[in-house]
mmCIF file of C-alpha atoms and ligand atoms in Angstrom:
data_model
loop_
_atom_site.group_PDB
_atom_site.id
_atom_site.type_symbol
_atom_site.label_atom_id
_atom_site.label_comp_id
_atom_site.label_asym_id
_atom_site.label_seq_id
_atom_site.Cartn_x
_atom_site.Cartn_y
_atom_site.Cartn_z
ATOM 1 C CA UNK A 1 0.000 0.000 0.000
ATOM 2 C CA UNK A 2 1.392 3.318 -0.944
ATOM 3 C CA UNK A 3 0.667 6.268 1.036
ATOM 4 C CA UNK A 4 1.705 9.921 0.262
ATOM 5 C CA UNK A 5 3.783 11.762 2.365
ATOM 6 C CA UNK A 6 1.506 13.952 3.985
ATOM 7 C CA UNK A 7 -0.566 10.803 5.703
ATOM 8 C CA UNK A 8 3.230 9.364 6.940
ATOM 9 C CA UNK A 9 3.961 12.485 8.529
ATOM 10 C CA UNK A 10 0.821 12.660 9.906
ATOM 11 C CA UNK A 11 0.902 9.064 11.126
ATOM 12 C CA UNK A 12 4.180 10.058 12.265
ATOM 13 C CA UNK A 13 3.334 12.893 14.796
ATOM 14 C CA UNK A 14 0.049 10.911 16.145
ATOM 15 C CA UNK A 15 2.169 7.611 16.752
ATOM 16 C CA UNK A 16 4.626 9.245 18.204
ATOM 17 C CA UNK A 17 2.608 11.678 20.908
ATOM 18 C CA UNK A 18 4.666 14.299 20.692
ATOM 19 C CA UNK A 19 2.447 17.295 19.487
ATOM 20 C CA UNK A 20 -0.582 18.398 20.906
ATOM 21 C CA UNK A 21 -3.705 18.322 18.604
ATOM 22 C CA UNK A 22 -5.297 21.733 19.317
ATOM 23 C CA UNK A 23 -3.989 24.613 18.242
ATOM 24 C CA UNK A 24 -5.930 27.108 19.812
ATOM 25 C CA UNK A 25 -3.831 27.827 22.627
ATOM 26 C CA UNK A 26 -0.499 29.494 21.304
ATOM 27 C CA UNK A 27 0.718 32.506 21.977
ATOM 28 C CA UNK A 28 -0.887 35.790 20.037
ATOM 29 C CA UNK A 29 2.465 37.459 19.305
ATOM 30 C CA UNK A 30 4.022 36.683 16.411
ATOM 31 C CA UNK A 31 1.894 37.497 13.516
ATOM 32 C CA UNK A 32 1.495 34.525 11.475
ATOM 33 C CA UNK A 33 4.710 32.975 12.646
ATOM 34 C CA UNK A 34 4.660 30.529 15.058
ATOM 35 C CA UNK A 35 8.249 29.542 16.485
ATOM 36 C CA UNK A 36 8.744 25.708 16.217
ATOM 37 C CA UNK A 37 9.530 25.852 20.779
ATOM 38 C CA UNK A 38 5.583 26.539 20.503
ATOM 39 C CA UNK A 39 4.407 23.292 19.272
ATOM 40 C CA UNK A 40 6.385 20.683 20.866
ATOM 41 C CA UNK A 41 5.753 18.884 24.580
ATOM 42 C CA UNK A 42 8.525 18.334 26.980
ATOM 43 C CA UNK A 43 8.784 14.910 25.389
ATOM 44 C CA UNK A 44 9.639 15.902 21.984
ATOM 45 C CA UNK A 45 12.107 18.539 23.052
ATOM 46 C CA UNK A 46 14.002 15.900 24.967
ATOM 47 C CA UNK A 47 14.360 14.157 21.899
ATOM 48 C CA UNK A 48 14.658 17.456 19.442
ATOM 49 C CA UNK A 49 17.338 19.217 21.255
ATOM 50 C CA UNK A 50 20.866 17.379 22.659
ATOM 51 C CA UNK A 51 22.700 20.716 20.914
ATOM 52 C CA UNK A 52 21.564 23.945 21.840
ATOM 53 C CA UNK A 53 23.231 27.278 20.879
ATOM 54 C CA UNK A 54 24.186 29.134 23.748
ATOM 55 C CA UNK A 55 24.067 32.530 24.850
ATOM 56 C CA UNK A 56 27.786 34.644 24.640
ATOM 57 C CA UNK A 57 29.522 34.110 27.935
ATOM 58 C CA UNK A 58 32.067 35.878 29.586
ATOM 59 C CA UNK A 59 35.193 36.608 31.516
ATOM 60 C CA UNK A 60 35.104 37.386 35.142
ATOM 61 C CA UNK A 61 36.884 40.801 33.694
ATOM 62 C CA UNK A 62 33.996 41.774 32.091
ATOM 63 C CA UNK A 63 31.707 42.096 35.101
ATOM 64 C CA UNK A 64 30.173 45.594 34.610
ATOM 65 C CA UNK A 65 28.031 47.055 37.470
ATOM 66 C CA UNK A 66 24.364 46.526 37.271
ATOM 67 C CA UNK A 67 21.699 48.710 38.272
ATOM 68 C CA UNK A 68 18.294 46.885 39.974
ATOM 69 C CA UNK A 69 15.577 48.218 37.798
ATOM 70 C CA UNK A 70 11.787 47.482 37.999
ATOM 71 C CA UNK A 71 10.361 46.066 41.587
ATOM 72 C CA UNK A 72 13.661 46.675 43.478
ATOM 73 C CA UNK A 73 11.238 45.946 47.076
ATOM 74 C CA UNK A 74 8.044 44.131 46.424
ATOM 75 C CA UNK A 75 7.267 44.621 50.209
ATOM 76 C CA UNK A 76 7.387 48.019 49.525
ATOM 77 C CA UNK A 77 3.811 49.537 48.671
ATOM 78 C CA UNK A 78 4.583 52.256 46.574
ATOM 79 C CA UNK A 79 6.133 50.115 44.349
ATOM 80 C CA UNK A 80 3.835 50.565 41.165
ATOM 81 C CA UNK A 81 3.798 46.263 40.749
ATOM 82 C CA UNK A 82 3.501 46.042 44.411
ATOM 83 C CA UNK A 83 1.072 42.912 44.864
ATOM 84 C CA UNK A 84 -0.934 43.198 48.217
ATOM 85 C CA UNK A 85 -1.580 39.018 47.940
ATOM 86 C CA UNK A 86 2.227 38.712 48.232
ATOM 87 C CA UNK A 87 4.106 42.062 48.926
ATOM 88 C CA UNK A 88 4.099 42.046 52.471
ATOM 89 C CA UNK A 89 4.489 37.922 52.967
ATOM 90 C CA UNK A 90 8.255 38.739 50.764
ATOM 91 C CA UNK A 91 9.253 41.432 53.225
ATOM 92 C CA UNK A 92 8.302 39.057 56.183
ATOM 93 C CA UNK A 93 10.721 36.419 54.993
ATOM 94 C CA UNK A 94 12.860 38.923 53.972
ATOM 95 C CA UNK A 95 13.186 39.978 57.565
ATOM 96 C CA UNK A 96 14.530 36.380 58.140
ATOM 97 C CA UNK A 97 17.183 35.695 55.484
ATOM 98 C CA UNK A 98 14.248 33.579 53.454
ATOM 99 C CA UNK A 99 14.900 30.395 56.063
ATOM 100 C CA UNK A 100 10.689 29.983 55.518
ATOM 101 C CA UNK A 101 10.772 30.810 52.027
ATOM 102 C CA UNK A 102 10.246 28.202 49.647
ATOM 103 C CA UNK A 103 9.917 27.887 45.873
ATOM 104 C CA UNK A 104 6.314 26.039 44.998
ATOM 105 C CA UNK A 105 6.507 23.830 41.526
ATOM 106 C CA UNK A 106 2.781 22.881 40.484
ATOM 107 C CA UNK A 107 0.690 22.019 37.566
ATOM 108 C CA UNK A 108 1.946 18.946 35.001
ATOM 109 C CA UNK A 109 4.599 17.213 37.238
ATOM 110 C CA UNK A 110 4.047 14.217 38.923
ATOM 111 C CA UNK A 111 5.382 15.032 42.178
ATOM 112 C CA UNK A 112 4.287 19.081 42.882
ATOM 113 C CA UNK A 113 6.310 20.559 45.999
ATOM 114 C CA UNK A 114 8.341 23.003 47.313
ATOM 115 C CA UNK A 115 12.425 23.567 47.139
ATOM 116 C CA UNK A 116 13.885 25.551 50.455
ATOM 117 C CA UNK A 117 16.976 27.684 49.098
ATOM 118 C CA UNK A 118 19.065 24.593 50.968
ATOM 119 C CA UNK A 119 17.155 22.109 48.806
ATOM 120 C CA UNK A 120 17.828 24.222 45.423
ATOM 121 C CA UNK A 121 21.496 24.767 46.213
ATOM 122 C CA UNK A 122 21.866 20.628 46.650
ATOM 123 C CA UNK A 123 21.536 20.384 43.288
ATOM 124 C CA UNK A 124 24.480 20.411 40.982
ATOM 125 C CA UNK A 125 24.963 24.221 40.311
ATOM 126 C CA UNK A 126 25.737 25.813 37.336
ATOM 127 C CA UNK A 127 27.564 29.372 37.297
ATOM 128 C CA UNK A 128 27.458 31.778 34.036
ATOM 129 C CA UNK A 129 28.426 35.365 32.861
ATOM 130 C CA UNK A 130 26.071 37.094 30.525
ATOM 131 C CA UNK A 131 24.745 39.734 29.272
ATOM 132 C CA UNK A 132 21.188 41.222 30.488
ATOM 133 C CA UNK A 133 20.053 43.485 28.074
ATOM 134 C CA UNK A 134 17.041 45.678 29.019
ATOM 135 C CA UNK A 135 14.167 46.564 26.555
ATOM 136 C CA UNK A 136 15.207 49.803 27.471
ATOM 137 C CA UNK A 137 18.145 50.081 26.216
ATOM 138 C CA UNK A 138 20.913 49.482 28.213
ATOM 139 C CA UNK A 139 22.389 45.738 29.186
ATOM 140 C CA UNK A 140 25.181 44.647 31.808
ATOM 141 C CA UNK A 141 27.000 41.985 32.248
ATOM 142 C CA UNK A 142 26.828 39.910 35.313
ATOM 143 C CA UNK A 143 27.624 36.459 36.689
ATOM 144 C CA UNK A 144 25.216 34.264 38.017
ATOM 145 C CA UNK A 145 25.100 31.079 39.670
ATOM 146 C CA UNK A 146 22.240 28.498 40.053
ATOM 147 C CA UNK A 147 20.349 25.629 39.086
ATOM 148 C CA UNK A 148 18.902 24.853 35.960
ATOM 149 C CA UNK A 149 15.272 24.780 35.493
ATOM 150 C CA UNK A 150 15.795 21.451 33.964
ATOM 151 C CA UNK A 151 16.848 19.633 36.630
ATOM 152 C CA UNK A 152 14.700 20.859 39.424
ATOM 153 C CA UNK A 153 11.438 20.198 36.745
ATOM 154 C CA UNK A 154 12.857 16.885 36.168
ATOM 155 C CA UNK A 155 13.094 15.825 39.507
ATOM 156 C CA UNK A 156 9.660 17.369 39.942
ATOM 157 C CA UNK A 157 8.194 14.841 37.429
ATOM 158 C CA UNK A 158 7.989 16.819 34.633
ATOM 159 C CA UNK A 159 4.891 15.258 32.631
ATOM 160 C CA UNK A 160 5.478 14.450 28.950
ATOM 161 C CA UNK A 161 2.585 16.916 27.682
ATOM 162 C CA UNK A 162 4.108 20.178 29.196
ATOM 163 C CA UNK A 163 4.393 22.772 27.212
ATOM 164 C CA UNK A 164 5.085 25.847 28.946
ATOM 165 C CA UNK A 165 6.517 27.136 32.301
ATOM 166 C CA UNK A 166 4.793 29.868 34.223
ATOM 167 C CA UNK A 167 6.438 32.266 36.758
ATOM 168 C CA UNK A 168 4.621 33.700 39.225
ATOM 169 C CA UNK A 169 6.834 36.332 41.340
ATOM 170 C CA UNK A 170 6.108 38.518 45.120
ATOM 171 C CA UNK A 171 4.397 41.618 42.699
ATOM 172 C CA UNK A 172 2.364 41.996 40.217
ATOM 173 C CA UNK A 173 4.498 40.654 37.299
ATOM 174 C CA UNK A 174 4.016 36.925 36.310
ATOM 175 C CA UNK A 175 5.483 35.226 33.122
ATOM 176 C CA UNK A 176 6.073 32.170 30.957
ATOM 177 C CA UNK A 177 8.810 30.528 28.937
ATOM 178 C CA UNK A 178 7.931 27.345 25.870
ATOM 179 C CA UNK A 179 9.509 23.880 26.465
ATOM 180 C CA UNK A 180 12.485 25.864 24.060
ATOM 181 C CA UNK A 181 13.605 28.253 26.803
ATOM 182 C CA UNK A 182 12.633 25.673 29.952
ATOM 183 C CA UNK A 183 15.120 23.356 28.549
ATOM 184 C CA UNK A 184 17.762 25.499 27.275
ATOM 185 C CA UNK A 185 21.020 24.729 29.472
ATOM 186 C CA UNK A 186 21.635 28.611 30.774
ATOM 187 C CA UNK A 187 17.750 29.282 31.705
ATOM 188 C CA UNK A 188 19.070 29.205 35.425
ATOM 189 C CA UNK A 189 16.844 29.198 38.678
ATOM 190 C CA UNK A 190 19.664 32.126 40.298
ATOM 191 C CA UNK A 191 20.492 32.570 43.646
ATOM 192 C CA UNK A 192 23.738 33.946 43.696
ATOM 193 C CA UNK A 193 24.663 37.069 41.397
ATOM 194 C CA UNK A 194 28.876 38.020 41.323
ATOM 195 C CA UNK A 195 29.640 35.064 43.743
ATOM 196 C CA UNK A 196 27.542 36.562 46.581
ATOM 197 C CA UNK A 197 24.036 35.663 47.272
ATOM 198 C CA UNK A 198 21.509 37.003 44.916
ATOM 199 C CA UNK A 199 21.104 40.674 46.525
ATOM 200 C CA UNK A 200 17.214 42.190 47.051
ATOM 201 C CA UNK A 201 17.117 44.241 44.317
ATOM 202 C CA UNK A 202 17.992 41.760 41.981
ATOM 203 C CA UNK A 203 15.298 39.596 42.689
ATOM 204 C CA UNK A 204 16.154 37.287 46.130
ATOM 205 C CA UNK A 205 15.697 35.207 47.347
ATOM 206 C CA UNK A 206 15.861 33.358 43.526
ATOM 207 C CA UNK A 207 15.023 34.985 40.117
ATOM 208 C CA UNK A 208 15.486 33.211 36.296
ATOM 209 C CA UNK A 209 17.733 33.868 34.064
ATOM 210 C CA UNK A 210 15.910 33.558 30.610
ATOM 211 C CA UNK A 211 19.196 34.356 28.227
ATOM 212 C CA UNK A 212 18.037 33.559 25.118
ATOM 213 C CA UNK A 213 15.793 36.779 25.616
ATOM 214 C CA UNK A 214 15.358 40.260 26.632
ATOM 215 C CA UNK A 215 15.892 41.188 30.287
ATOM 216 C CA UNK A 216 12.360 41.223 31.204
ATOM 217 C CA UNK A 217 11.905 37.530 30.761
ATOM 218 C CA UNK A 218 13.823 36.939 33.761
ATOM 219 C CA UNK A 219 11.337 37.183 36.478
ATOM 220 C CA UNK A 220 12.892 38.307 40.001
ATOM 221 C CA UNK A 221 11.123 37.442 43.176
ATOM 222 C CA UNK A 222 10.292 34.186 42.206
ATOM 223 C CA UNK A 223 7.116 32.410 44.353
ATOM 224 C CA UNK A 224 5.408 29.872 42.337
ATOM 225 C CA UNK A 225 6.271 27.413 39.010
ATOM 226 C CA UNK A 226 3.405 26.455 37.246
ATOM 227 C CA UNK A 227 3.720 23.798 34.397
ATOM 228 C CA UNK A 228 1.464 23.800 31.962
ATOM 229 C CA UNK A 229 0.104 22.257 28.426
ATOM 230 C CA UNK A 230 -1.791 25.462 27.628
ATOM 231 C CA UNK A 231 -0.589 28.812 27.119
ATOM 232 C CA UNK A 232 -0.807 31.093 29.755
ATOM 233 C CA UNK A 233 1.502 34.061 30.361
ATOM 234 C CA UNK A 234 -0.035 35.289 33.820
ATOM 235 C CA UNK A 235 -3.050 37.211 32.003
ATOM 236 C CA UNK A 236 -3.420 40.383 33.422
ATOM 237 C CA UNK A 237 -0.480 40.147 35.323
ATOM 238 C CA UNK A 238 1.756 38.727 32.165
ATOM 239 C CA UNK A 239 3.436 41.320 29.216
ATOM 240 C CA UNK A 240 1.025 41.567 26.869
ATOM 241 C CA UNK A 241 -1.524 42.567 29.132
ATOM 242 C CA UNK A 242 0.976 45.039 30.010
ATOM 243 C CA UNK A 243 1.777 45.730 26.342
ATOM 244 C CA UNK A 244 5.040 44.127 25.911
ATOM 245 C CA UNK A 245 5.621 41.043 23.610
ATOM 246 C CA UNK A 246 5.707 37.391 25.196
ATOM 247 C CA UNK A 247 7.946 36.489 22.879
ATOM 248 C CA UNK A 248 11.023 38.692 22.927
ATOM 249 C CA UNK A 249 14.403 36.890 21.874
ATOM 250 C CA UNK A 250 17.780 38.261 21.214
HETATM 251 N N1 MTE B 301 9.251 40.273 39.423
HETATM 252 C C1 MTE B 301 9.852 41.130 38.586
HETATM 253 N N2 MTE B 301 10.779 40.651 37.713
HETATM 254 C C2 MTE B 301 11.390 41.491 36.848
HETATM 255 C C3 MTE B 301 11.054 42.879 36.800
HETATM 256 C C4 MTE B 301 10.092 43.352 37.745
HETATM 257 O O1 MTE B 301 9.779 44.553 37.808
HETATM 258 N N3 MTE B 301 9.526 42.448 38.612
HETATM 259 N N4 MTE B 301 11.666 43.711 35.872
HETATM 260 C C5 MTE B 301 12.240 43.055 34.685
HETATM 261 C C6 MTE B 301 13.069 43.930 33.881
HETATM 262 S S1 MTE B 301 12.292 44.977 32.795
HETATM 263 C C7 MTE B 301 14.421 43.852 33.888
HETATM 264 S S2 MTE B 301 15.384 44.755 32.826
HETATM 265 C C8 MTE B 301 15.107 42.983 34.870
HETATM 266 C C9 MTE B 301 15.983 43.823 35.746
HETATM 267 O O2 MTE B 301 16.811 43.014 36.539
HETATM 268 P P1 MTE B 301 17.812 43.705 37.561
HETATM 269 O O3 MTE B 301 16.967 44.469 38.545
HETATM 270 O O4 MTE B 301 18.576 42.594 38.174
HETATM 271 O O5 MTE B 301 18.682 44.642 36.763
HETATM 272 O O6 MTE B 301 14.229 42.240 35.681
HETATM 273 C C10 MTE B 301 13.054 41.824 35.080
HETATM 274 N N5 MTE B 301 12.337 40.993 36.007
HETATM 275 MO MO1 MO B 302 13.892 45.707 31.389
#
């Protein structure tokens, strides 16, 4: 029996699980492009992507200084993000060091929970210097240590069908990242910023470092992970609710 090349393929992807069937949930923002990172589950990246290109890195000599910009105090309630729901609980476990803060991971893993700072620094840590460059105009280059989202998802139980990661911080900002970005080796979980612990300002106790993308993909002040197999980019806490675009890579 002969078949034509459009039925294999499509025989292909249903065999094989790795794409979603609906279509209706991707994200509004790039005109009639979709990017490939989109489409595929946490499955088929696994399989897609052993070689990723990585962000520039740098010498130690190339530290420059970086200014805190945005929510530099989400306790603080004249930030304008300040979050009422969360603003205050920050500054409370501010006050002690965050020894009772811990980072919740929900939504398609197998095993949700919560990583203390201790538990997130067990892991094997990986230390980078990059460049954050602002939307604004002006970048800095910085080194930061951490642990990859990877392996704290995988030990979560990431579930084959996820598709995107959602950040959910102590103000009003929330974001997410596609399977692309969750996976890519330097998207760090950062707790440590130029060999010191990851200062205030910068986004303690833990932040992201999204480097495949403009600085305000890395969320400071992280709270909450949420995986999920539908888009969702915080709604009227996410970018383009706030006008910016969800997708913004360098
Ligand atoms: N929770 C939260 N994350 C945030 C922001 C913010 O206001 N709140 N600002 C973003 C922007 S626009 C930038 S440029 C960087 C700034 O990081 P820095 O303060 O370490 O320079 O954080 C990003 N992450
Ligand atoms: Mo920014």
């Amino acid at each position: 029996m002969e078949m034509n090349r459009r039925t294999v393929l499509a025989g292909m992807v249903a065999g094989s699980g790795l794409l979603l069937g609906g279509c209706s949930e991707n994200p509004p923002t790039y005109g009639n492009v979709l990017r490939m990172g989109d489409w595929f589950t946490y499955n088929a990246q696994r399989v897609l992507i052993p070689r990723r290109a990585l962000a520039r890195e740098y010498g130690r000599g190339d530290i420059t200084s970086t200014v805190a910009v945005g929510t530099v105090n989400p306790g603080n309630d004249h930030e304008p993000a300040f979050n009422p729901a969360a603003g205050p609980l920050w500054a409370r476990l501010a006050a002690n060091d965050f020894r009772e803060w811990a980072l919740e991971v929900v939504g398609a893993v197998a095993r949700p929970g919560r990583f203390s700072l201790d538990a997130l620094m067990r892991f094997k840590a990986r230390t980078q210097i990059t460049r954050h460059t602002c939307e604004e105009g002006w970048s800095a280059i910085s080194e930061w240590t951490g642990v990859p989202l990877r392996a704290v998802l995988e030990h979560a139980g990431i579930k084959p069908s996820a598709r995107f990661v959602k950040f959910e911080t102590f103000d009003a900002q929330q974001d997410s990242i596609d399977m692309f970005d969750v996976l890519h080796p330097q998207t760090i979980l950062a707790y440590g910023m130029n060999g010191a612990r990851l200062p205030h300002g910068h986004g303690a106790p833990l932040r992201v470092r999204v480097e495949t993308q403009l600085g305000y993909k890395s969320m400071k002040f992280l709270r909450r992970i949420v995986v999920t197999d539908h888009f969702d980019d915080g709604g009227k806490f996410g970018n383009i609710a706030s006008g910016y675009s969800w997708f913004a890579g360098i």
